[in-house]
mmCIF file of C-alpha atoms in Angstrom:
data_model
loop_
_atom_site.group_PDB
_atom_site.id
_atom_site.type_symbol
_atom_site.label_atom_id
_atom_site.label_comp_id
_atom_site.label_asym_id
_atom_site.label_seq_id
_atom_site.Cartn_x
_atom_site.Cartn_y
_atom_site.Cartn_z
ATOM 1 C CA MET A 899 195.562 354.147 149.305
ATOM 2 C CA ILE A 900 194.192 351.987 146.754
ATOM 3 C CA LEU A 901 192.797 354.242 145.161
ATOM 4 C CA ALA A 902 195.808 356.058 144.765
ATOM 5 C CA ALA A 903 197.704 352.489 143.677
ATOM 6 C CA THR A 904 195.283 352.446 141.057
ATOM 7 C CA THR A 905 195.960 355.901 139.880
ATOM 8 C CA ASP A 906 199.558 355.586 139.735
ATOM 9 C CA GLU A 907 199.117 352.383 137.444
ATOM 10 C CA SER A 908 196.874 353.750 135.239
ATOM 11 C CA LEU A 909 199.604 356.736 135.010
ATOM 12 C CA ALA A 910 202.343 353.821 134.655
ATOM 13 C CA ARG A 911 200.346 352.011 131.971
ATOM 14 C CA MET A 912 199.711 355.679 130.053
ATOM 15 C CA SER A 913 203.372 355.972 130.192
ATOM 16 C CA ASP A 914 204.483 352.907 128.353
ATOM 17 C CA LEU A 915 201.752 353.674 125.735
ATOM 18 C CA LEU A 916 203.309 357.129 125.176
ATOM 19 C CA ILE A 917 207.073 355.493 124.727
ATOM 20 C CA TYR A 918 205.259 352.726 122.169
ATOM 21 C CA SER A 919 203.703 355.677 120.901
ATOM 22 C CA SER A 920 206.900 358.196 120.070
ATOM 23 C CA MET A 921 208.492 354.610 118.510
ATOM 24 C CA ALA A 922 205.476 354.212 116.129
ATOM 25 C CA VAL A 923 206.406 358.167 114.979
ATOM 26 C CA TYR A 924 209.929 357.716 115.216
ATOM 27 C CA THR A 925 209.606 355.045 112.696
ATOM 28 C CA LEU A 926 207.783 357.010 110.342
ATOM 29 C CA ALA A 927 210.102 360.087 110.798
ATOM 30 C CA PHE A 928 213.016 357.225 109.803
ATOM 31 C CA PHE A 929 211.554 356.640 106.493
ATOM 32 C CA ALA A 930 210.861 360.441 105.876
ATOM 33 C CA HIS A 931 214.583 360.990 106.627
ATOM 34 C CA ILE A 932 215.360 357.792 104.317
ATOM 35 C CA ALA A 933 213.374 359.593 101.563
ATOM 36 C CA GLU A 934 215.017 362.734 101.975
ATOM 37 C CA TRP A 935 218.337 361.277 101.482
ATOM 38 C CA VAL A 936 216.960 359.082 98.372
ATOM 39 C CA PHE A 937 214.765 361.969 96.715
ATOM 40 C CA GLY A 938 217.968 364.426 97.389
ATOM 41 C CA SER A 939 220.266 362.694 95.414
ATOM 42 C CA ARG A 940 220.769 364.478 92.617
ATOM 43 C CA SER A 941 222.668 363.559 88.959
ATOM 44 C CA LYS A 942 226.098 363.323 88.366
ATOM 45 C CA VAL A 943 225.834 366.451 85.897
ATOM 46 C CA GLY A 944 224.035 368.557 88.703
ATOM 47 C CA ARG A 945 226.598 367.621 91.136
ATOM 48 C CA THR A 946 229.413 368.450 89.164
ATOM 49 C CA SER A 947 228.031 371.539 88.340
ATOM 50 C CA ALA A 948 227.021 372.811 92.011
ATOM 51 C CA ALA A 949 230.524 372.122 93.714
ATOM 52 C CA LEU A 950 232.227 373.602 90.416
ATOM 53 C CA THR A 951 230.237 376.746 91.075
ATOM 54 C CA SER A 952 230.353 376.476 95.210
ATOM 55 C CA ARG A 953 234.553 376.027 94.574
ATOM 56 C CA ALA A 954 234.493 378.839 92.330
ATOM 57 C CA THR A 955 232.558 381.516 94.644
ATOM 58 C CA ALA A 956 234.331 380.577 97.644
ATOM 59 C CA ALA A 957 237.714 380.927 96.049
ATOM 60 C CA THR A 958 236.764 384.447 94.515
ATOM 61 C CA ALA A 959 234.976 385.260 98.065
ATOM 62 C CA ALA A 960 238.759 384.844 99.750
ATOM 63 C CA VAL A 961 240.601 386.606 97.289
ATOM 64 C CA THR A 962 238.490 389.664 96.162
ATOM 65 C CA VAL A 963 239.298 392.943 97.512
ATOM 66 C CA GLN A 964 236.226 395.856 97.127
ATOM 67 C CA VAL A 965 236.469 399.064 96.766
ATOM 68 C CA LYS A 966 234.071 401.861 98.110
ATOM 69 C CA GLN A 967 234.532 405.482 97.226
ATOM 70 C CA ALA A 968 232.961 407.298 100.590
ATOM 71 C CA GLY A 969 233.525 411.099 99.634
ATOM 72 C CA GLY A 970 236.862 411.574 98.110
ATOM 73 C CA THR A 971 238.585 408.693 100.219
ATOM 74 C CA ALA A 972 239.009 405.271 98.540
ATOM 75 C CA VAL A 973 237.923 402.065 101.218
ATOM 76 C CA LEU A 974 239.391 399.108 101.586
ATOM 77 C CA ASP A 975 236.887 396.226 102.828
ATOM 78 C CA LYS A 976 238.257 393.651 104.392
ATOM 79 C CA PRO A 977 238.593 390.469 102.167
ATOM 80 C CA LYS A 978 236.912 387.433 103.547
ATOM 81 C CA VAL A 979 239.550 384.559 104.979
ATOM 82 C CA VAL A 980 238.659 381.090 105.103
ATOM 83 C CA THR A 981 239.662 380.001 108.398
ATOM 84 C CA ARG A 982 240.529 376.054 109.153
ATOM 85 C CA ALA A 983 239.196 373.988 111.814
ATOM 86 C CA ALA A 984 242.338 371.271 111.590
ATOM 87 C CA ALA A 985 245.764 370.785 110.222
ATOM 88 C CA GLY A 986 245.316 370.134 106.927
ATOM 89 C CA SER A 987 241.877 370.671 106.461
ATOM 90 C CA ARG A 988 240.725 371.959 102.814
ATOM 91 C CA ASP A 989 239.457 374.809 101.730
ATOM 92 C CA VAL A 990 235.843 372.802 100.844
ATOM 93 C CA PRO A 991 232.441 374.636 101.010
ATOM 94 C CA ASP A 992 229.968 372.895 102.805
ATOM 95 C CA GLY A 993 227.493 370.495 101.034
ATOM 96 C CA PRO A 994 223.442 371.183 100.486
ATOM 97 C CA GLY A 995 222.497 368.710 103.038
ATOM 98 C CA ALA A 996 220.670 365.578 103.169
ATOM 99 C CA ALA A 997 218.181 366.885 100.507
ATOM 100 C CA GLY A 998 220.367 367.925 98.390
ATOM 101 C CA GLY A 999 218.988 371.249 97.493
ATOM 102 C CA THR A 1000 215.936 369.347 95.527
ATOM 103 C CA VAL A 1001 212.888 370.751 96.132
ATOM 104 C CA LYS A 1002 211.640 367.271 97.005
ATOM 105 C CA GLY A 1003 214.308 366.495 99.149
ATOM 106 C CA ASP A 1004 213.522 369.290 101.159
ATOM 107 C CA LEU A 1005 210.053 368.563 101.624
ATOM 108 C CA TYR A 1006 210.983 365.012 102.871
ATOM 109 C CA GLY A 1007 213.120 366.667 104.993
ATOM 110 C CA ARG A 1008 210.268 368.888 106.616
ATOM 111 C CA ILE A 1009 208.284 365.939 107.129
ATOM 112 C CA ALA A 1010 210.846 364.445 108.737
ATOM 113 C CA VAL A 1011 211.734 366.958 111.187
ATOM 114 C CA SER A 1012 208.092 367.416 111.906
ATOM 115 C CA LEU A 1013 207.705 363.912 112.797
ATOM 116 C CA THR A 1014 210.838 363.667 114.656
ATOM 117 C CA ALA A 1015 209.594 366.755 116.661
ATOM 118 C CA LEU A 1016 206.001 364.533 117.391
ATOM 119 C CA ALA A 1017 207.678 362.047 118.308
ATOM 120 C CA PHE A 1018 209.744 364.361 121.247
ATOM 121 C CA LEU A 1019 206.580 365.401 122.319
ATOM 122 C CA VAL A 1020 205.146 362.204 122.661
ATOM 123 C CA GLU A 1021 208.273 360.410 124.100
ATOM 124 C CA ALA A 1022 208.329 363.561 126.190
ATOM 125 C CA SER A 1023 205.138 363.112 127.800
ATOM 126 C CA GLY A 1024 205.776 359.638 128.737
ATOM 127 C CA VAL A 1025 208.809 360.673 130.747
ATOM 128 C CA VAL A 1026 207.048 363.295 132.389
ATOM 129 C CA THR A 1027 203.571 360.637 133.016
ATOM 130 C CA ARG A 1028 206.239 358.082 134.460
ATOM 131 C CA ALA A 1029 207.206 360.864 136.715
ATOM 132 C CA LEU A 1030 203.829 361.258 138.288
ATOM 133 C CA ALA A 1031 203.406 357.461 138.381
ATOM 134 C CA VAL A 1032 205.922 357.246 140.708
ATOM 135 C CA GLN A 1033 206.280 360.602 142.112
ATOM 136 C CA ARG A 1034 210.074 361.193 142.003
ATOM 137 C CA ALA A 1035 212.374 361.859 139.443
ATOM 138 C CA PRO A 1036 211.719 359.571 136.044
ATOM 139 C CA TRP A 1037 215.204 357.869 136.255
ATOM 140 C CA GLY A 1038 215.771 355.617 139.110
ATOM 141 C CA ASN A 1039 216.614 352.290 136.447
ATOM 142 C CA MET A 1040 217.972 351.757 133.282
ATOM 143 C CA TYR A 1041 214.623 351.640 130.943
ATOM 144 C CA GLU A 1042 214.153 355.579 133.017
ATOM 145 C CA PHE A 1043 216.916 356.530 132.182
ATOM 146 C CA SER A 1044 217.252 355.189 128.575
ATOM 147 C CA THR A 1045 213.833 356.810 127.925
ATOM 148 C CA THR A 1046 215.022 360.223 129.312
ATOM 149 C CA PHE A 1047 217.874 360.219 127.453
ATOM 150 C CA SER A 1048 216.831 359.401 124.128
ATOM 151 C CA THR A 1049 214.043 362.303 124.992
ATOM 152 C CA VAL A 1050 216.610 364.822 125.755
ATOM 153 C CA ALA A 1051 218.917 363.697 122.579
ATOM 154 C CA VAL A 1052 216.334 364.470 120.104
ATOM 155 C CA GLY A 1053 215.256 367.731 122.376
ATOM 156 C CA ALA A 1054 218.522 368.826 121.718
ATOM 157 C CA TYR A 1055 218.756 368.174 118.071
ATOM 158 C CA LEU A 1056 215.654 370.169 117.919
ATOM 159 C CA ALA A 1057 217.101 373.031 119.817
ATOM 160 C CA PHE A 1058 219.904 373.487 117.314
ATOM 161 C CA LEU A 1059 217.658 373.268 114.109
ATOM 162 C CA VAL A 1060 215.343 376.135 115.997
ATOM 163 C CA ALA A 1061 218.127 378.370 116.971
ATOM 164 C CA GLY A 1062 218.930 378.102 112.975
ATOM 165 C CA LYS A 1063 222.303 375.776 112.788
ATOM 166 C CA ASN A 1064 222.650 373.023 109.903
ATOM 167 C CA VAL A 1065 222.370 370.481 111.758
ATOM 168 C CA ARG A 1066 219.465 368.593 109.783
ATOM 169 C CA TRP A 1067 222.180 365.786 108.212
ATOM 170 C CA ILE A 1068 221.899 364.415 111.964
ATOM 171 C CA GLY A 1069 218.137 363.673 112.302
ATOM 172 C CA LEU A 1070 218.850 360.188 110.287
ATOM 173 C CA PRO A 1071 221.412 358.770 112.516
ATOM 174 C CA LEU A 1072 219.666 360.678 115.773
ATOM 175 C CA VAL A 1073 216.244 358.943 114.893
ATOM 176 C CA THR A 1074 218.245 355.730 114.077
ATOM 177 C CA THR A 1075 219.689 355.740 117.396
ATOM 178 C CA VAL A 1076 216.834 356.933 119.351
ATOM 179 C CA LEU A 1077 214.641 353.540 117.950
ATOM 180 C CA LEU A 1078 217.661 351.018 118.840
ATOM 181 C CA ASP A 1079 217.733 352.846 122.484
ATOM 182 C CA LEU A 1080 214.555 352.568 122.909
ATOM 183 C CA GLY A 1081 213.672 349.160 121.640
ATOM 184 C CA MET A 1082 215.967 348.130 123.793
ATOM 185 C CA ALA A 1083 214.495 349.632 127.172
ATOM 186 C CA THR A 1084 211.032 348.140 126.493
ATOM 187 C CA THR A 1085 212.815 345.151 125.300
ATOM 188 C CA TRP A 1086 215.511 344.254 127.914
ATOM 189 C CA LEU A 1087 215.792 346.818 130.031
ATOM 190 C CA LYS A 1088 211.926 346.839 130.962
ATOM 191 C CA THR A 1089 211.382 347.809 134.946
ATOM 192 C CA PRO A 1090 208.019 347.825 136.782
ATOM 193 C CA SER A 1091 207.543 351.658 138.201
ATOM 194 C CA ASP A 1092 208.748 351.121 141.997
ATOM 195 C CA GLN A 1093 210.335 353.422 144.664
ATOM 196 C CA LEU A 1094 213.572 354.355 145.041
ATOM 197 C CA VAL A 1095 216.119 352.080 147.103
ATOM 198 C CA PRO A 1096 217.180 354.454 150.043
ATOM 199 C CA ALA A 1097 221.052 355.647 148.466
ATOM 200 C CA LEU A 1098 218.891 357.049 145.886
ATOM 201 C CA ASP A 1099 216.172 358.686 147.874
ATOM 202 C CA SER A 1100 217.656 362.276 147.650
ATOM 203 C CA TYR A 1101 217.416 365.231 146.112
ATOM 204 C CA TRP A 1102 220.496 365.230 144.076
ATOM 205 C CA LEU A 1103 219.199 362.652 142.132
ATOM 206 C CA TRP A 1104 217.429 365.452 140.319
ATOM 207 C CA ILE A 1105 220.902 367.007 140.593
ATOM 208 C CA HIS A 1106 223.644 364.809 139.579
ATOM 209 C CA VAL A 1107 221.591 362.555 137.035
ATOM 210 C CA SER A 1108 219.532 364.805 135.313
ATOM 211 C CA THR A 1109 223.609 366.561 134.490
ATOM 212 C CA ALA A 1110 224.527 363.463 133.857
ATOM 213 C CA ILE A 1111 221.703 362.542 131.111
ATOM 214 C CA PHE A 1112 222.147 365.891 129.131
ATOM 215 C CA CYS A 1113 226.030 365.548 128.915
ATOM 216 C CA GLY A 1114 225.551 362.058 127.378
ATOM 217 C CA ALA A 1115 222.892 363.639 125.027
ATOM 218 C CA VAL A 1116 224.809 365.947 123.995
ATOM 219 C CA PHE A 1117 228.520 364.245 123.793
ATOM 220 C CA TYR A 1118 226.068 361.999 121.320
ATOM 221 C CA LEU A 1119 225.385 364.841 119.019
ATOM 222 C CA GLY A 1120 229.141 365.245 119.229
ATOM 223 C CA ALA A 1121 230.045 361.726 118.778
ATOM 224 C CA VAL A 1122 227.789 361.795 115.606
ATOM 225 C CA ALA A 1123 229.516 364.285 114.037
ATOM 226 C CA THR A 1124 233.276 363.319 114.645
ATOM 227 C CA LEU A 1125 232.510 360.084 113.457
ATOM 228 C CA LEU A 1126 231.222 361.912 110.021
ATOM 229 C CA TYR A 1127 234.158 363.957 110.185
ATOM 230 C CA LEU A 1128 236.616 361.153 109.929
ATOM 231 C CA PHE A 1129 234.169 359.731 106.771
ATOM 232 C CA ARG A 1130 233.741 363.024 104.777
ATOM 233 C CA ASP A 1131 237.665 363.540 105.510
ATOM 234 C CA SER A 1132 238.683 360.752 103.785
ATOM 235 C CA TYR A 1133 236.313 361.507 100.808
ATOM 236 C CA GLU A 1134 238.259 364.859 100.863
ATOM 237 C CA ASN A 1135 241.600 363.498 101.079
ATOM 238 C CA LYS A 1136 240.478 360.771 98.013
ATOM 239 C CA LEU A 1137 239.487 363.235 95.939
ATOM 240 C CA ALA A 1138 242.329 365.583 96.627
ATOM 241 C CA THR A 1139 244.850 362.759 95.743
ATOM 242 C CA GLY A 1140 243.173 361.714 92.600
ATOM 243 C CA GLY A 1141 240.815 359.284 93.220
ATOM 244 C CA ASN A 1142 237.638 358.029 92.351
ATOM 245 C CA PRO A 1143 234.745 357.790 94.522
ATOM 246 C CA GLY A 1144 231.890 355.600 94.172
ATOM 247 C CA ALA A 1145 228.562 356.775 93.350
ATOM 248 C CA PHE A 1146 227.195 355.960 96.221
ATOM 249 C CA ALA A 1147 230.069 357.651 98.239
ATOM 250 C CA ARG A 1148 229.977 360.732 95.825
ATOM 251 C CA SER A 1149 226.133 360.710 96.653
ATOM 252 C CA VAL A 1150 226.280 360.999 100.487
ATOM 253 C CA MET A 1151 229.512 362.435 101.558
ATOM 254 C CA GLU A 1152 229.081 365.648 98.984
ATOM 255 C CA ARG A 1153 225.780 366.811 100.492
ATOM 256 C CA LEU A 1154 227.388 366.953 104.182
ATOM 257 C CA PRO A 1155 229.425 369.646 105.808
ATOM 258 C CA SER A 1156 232.671 370.019 104.968
ATOM 259 C CA ALA A 1157 235.068 367.910 106.994
ATOM 260 C CA ALA A 1158 236.299 371.106 108.716
ATOM 261 C CA SER A 1159 232.879 372.398 109.911
ATOM 262 C CA LEU A 1160 232.013 368.633 111.050
ATOM 263 C CA ASP A 1161 235.089 368.898 112.967
ATOM 264 C CA LYS A 1162 234.540 372.137 114.613
ATOM 265 C CA PHE A 1163 230.994 371.439 115.479
ATOM 266 C CA SER A 1164 231.988 368.465 116.931
ATOM 267 C CA TYR A 1165 234.588 369.699 119.003
ATOM 268 C CA ARG A 1166 232.394 373.062 120.105
ATOM 269 C CA ILE A 1167 230.255 370.358 121.468
ATOM 270 C CA ASN A 1168 232.473 368.228 123.331
ATOM 271 C CA ALA A 1169 233.972 371.809 124.878
ATOM 272 C CA ALA A 1170 230.805 373.779 125.987
ATOM 273 C CA VAL A 1171 229.577 370.294 127.852
ATOM 274 C CA PHE A 1172 232.914 369.171 129.737
ATOM 275 C CA PRO A 1173 232.325 372.348 132.472
ATOM 276 C CA LEU A 1174 228.840 370.623 132.978
ATOM 277 C CA TRP A 1175 230.487 366.581 132.944
ATOM 278 C CA THR A 1176 232.981 367.391 135.117
ATOM 279 C CA PHE A 1177 230.142 369.153 137.931
ATOM 280 C CA THR A 1178 228.759 366.020 137.585
ATOM 281 C CA ILE A 1179 231.030 364.345 138.702
ATOM 282 C CA ILE A 1180 231.548 366.525 141.588
ATOM 283 C CA ALA A 1181 228.058 366.317 142.204
ATOM 284 C CA GLY A 1182 228.141 362.310 142.095
ATOM 285 C CA ALA A 1183 230.792 362.428 144.952
ATOM 286 C CA ILE A 1184 229.078 364.801 147.247
ATOM 287 C CA TRP A 1185 226.187 362.734 146.548
ATOM 288 C CA ALA A 1186 228.299 359.706 147.940
ATOM 289 C CA GLY A 1187 229.232 361.699 150.638
ATOM 290 C CA ASP A 1188 225.947 362.126 151.669
ATOM 291 C CA ALA A 1189 225.107 358.140 151.398
ATOM 292 C CA TRP A 1190 227.661 356.266 151.977
ATOM 293 C CA GLY A 1191 229.832 358.587 154.314
ATOM 294 C CA ARG A 1192 232.798 358.607 151.708
ATOM 295 C CA TYR A 1193 233.042 361.388 148.631
ATOM 296 C CA TRP A 1194 235.430 358.594 146.709
ATOM 297 C CA GLY A 1195 235.869 355.183 146.395
ATOM 298 C CA TRP A 1196 236.895 353.739 143.515
ATOM 299 C CA ASP A 1197 233.778 352.639 142.599
ATOM 300 C CA ALA A 1198 233.243 350.926 139.105
ATOM 301 C CA LYS A 1199 230.934 353.672 138.438
ATOM 302 C CA GLU A 1200 233.029 356.115 139.484
ATOM 303 C CA VAL A 1201 236.054 355.021 138.356
ATOM 304 C CA TRP A 1202 234.474 354.769 134.882
ATOM 305 C CA SER A 1203 232.820 358.463 134.611
ATOM 306 C CA PHE A 1204 236.279 359.568 135.430
ATOM 307 C CA ILE A 1205 237.934 357.863 133.056
ATOM 308 C CA THR A 1206 235.829 359.289 130.546
ATOM 309 C CA TRP A 1207 236.585 363.005 132.003
ATOM 310 C CA VAL A 1208 239.836 361.657 131.573
ATOM 311 C CA GLY A 1209 238.946 360.761 127.681
ATOM 312 C CA TYR A 1210 237.625 364.230 126.596
ATOM 313 C CA ALA A 1211 240.234 366.255 128.999
ATOM 314 C CA ALA A 1212 242.513 364.619 126.440
ATOM 315 C CA TYR A 1213 240.630 365.467 123.507
ATOM 316 C CA LEU A 1214 240.181 368.800 124.033
ATOM 317 C CA HIS A 1215 244.562 369.173 124.725
ATOM 318 C CA ALA A 1216 244.711 367.249 121.521
ATOM 319 C CA ARG A 1217 243.055 370.123 119.531
ATOM 320 C CA ALA A 1218 245.179 372.476 121.481
ATOM 321 C CA THR A 1219 248.483 370.546 120.570
ATOM 322 C CA ALA A 1220 249.203 371.041 116.911
ATOM 323 C CA GLY A 1221 250.597 367.815 115.643
ATOM 324 C CA TRP A 1222 247.434 365.960 117.475
ATOM 325 C CA LYS A 1223 244.617 368.046 115.716
ATOM 326 C CA GLY A 1224 241.990 366.453 112.822
ATOM 327 C CA ARG A 1225 242.001 362.509 113.076
ATOM 328 C CA LYS A 1226 243.808 361.497 115.909
ATOM 329 C CA ALA A 1227 242.153 363.773 118.164
ATOM 330 C CA ALA A 1228 238.298 362.597 116.575
ATOM 331 C CA TYR A 1229 239.542 359.363 117.473
ATOM 332 C CA ILE A 1230 240.108 360.203 121.565
ATOM 333 C CA ALA A 1231 236.707 361.683 121.562
ATOM 334 C CA LEU A 1232 235.213 358.684 119.953
ATOM 335 C CA ILE A 1233 236.906 356.707 122.256
ATOM 336 C CA ALA A 1234 235.579 359.101 125.545
ATOM 337 C CA PHE A 1235 232.419 358.820 124.100
ATOM 338 C CA ALA A 1236 232.745 354.649 123.691
ATOM 339 C CA CYS A 1237 234.098 354.883 127.560
ATOM 340 C CA PHE A 1238 230.536 357.157 128.837
ATOM 341 C CA LEU A 1239 228.514 353.761 126.454
ATOM 342 C CA PHE A 1240 230.628 351.460 129.026
ATOM 343 C CA ASN A 1241 230.226 353.808 132.005
ATOM 344 C CA TYR A 1242 225.947 352.902 131.486
ATOM 345 C CA TYR A 1243 225.765 350.054 129.919
ATOM 346 C CA GLY A 1244 228.831 348.164 131.091
ATOM 347 C CA VAL A 1245 228.825 348.821 134.619
ATOM 348 C CA ASN A 1246 225.036 348.498 135.110
ATOM 349 C CA ILE A 1247 224.538 345.157 133.562
ATOM 350 C CA PHE A 1248 228.059 343.649 134.016
ATOM 351 C CA VAL A 1249 229.925 344.504 136.938
ATOM 352 C CA SER A 1250 229.240 344.212 140.434
ATOM 353 C CA SER A 1251 229.215 347.696 142.331
ATOM 354 C CA LYS A 1252 227.300 350.160 144.405
ATOM 355 C CA HIS A 1253 225.745 351.252 141.584
ATOM 356 C CA SER A 1254 224.006 347.874 140.583
ATOM 357 C CA TYR A 1255 220.363 349.705 141.793
ATOM 358 C CA ALA A 1256 220.026 350.613 138.695
ATOM 359 C CA GLY A 1257 218.077 347.454 137.908
ATOM 360 C CA VAL A 1258 217.358 345.729 134.524
#
């Protein structure tokens, strides 16, 4: 028994060391992402030339009809059609990314992604080691939930990159948020490894909480895209009305995907994860029936989980409604994610409920 306790304590200390080590690597990745944006900043002449070339190419591709001669029959290729993700969207090409299309910027970007992947592996090792130390799922309190949440968020980001998706622009806000999350976890939310309270000691912990963590992590990526969409949309509106944005705004906004692409990305993310969030609430109700003898008791955590569900349902409905596409729907998506954040931080810290066992 004494040997087992000593081993568990050693594993817990190792887990803490790995989490702190991942923070150090994330910090290096943060500076590499900053370097990518700084060294990827192009001159005014280069930006203008690239923008004009991209717009000309897009316009030509949208109207050109090619003729192929097959045998003696002329075959017309189907012309490319530019689709719009939201009402009022403009036909604007995507930017070249944080690297700005420059070799040096791309080099720092690759270094940033490599460091982010290394930090992810170190942090994931810390989460697994924590699980071995407590001999249960490593998300029984806010500290464990926070470390696992940031691990899954970075993992989802890296999965998009591996799949060939153009999402490297998420890297800087993601790493910044992860550092803030881990900083709060290790400073204010740190909880010694311990066994679960009886209500949590169930296989439903693996099912319900793991899906909640995954949904929140992916909802976060959608929220980042939604926020950037609002900035990019305002920038495009200003250009369309003859405005003259500042040099900093041009340098940043012109390297992001177009507002239409950001809007489409956030919509697809939220729409794909919404059914899983629905399952999360249902699984939580089933677990509540096993633990407390009732499926729904209007507990604060249950109420805010439902409010979050209503928020994302309203967002998806708004996207299907002509007058609510675009910025109005984006505001609803951000409100829904804010409800998710309050459900985690606000309810756990400030509200007394049956879910207060999460501990700080």
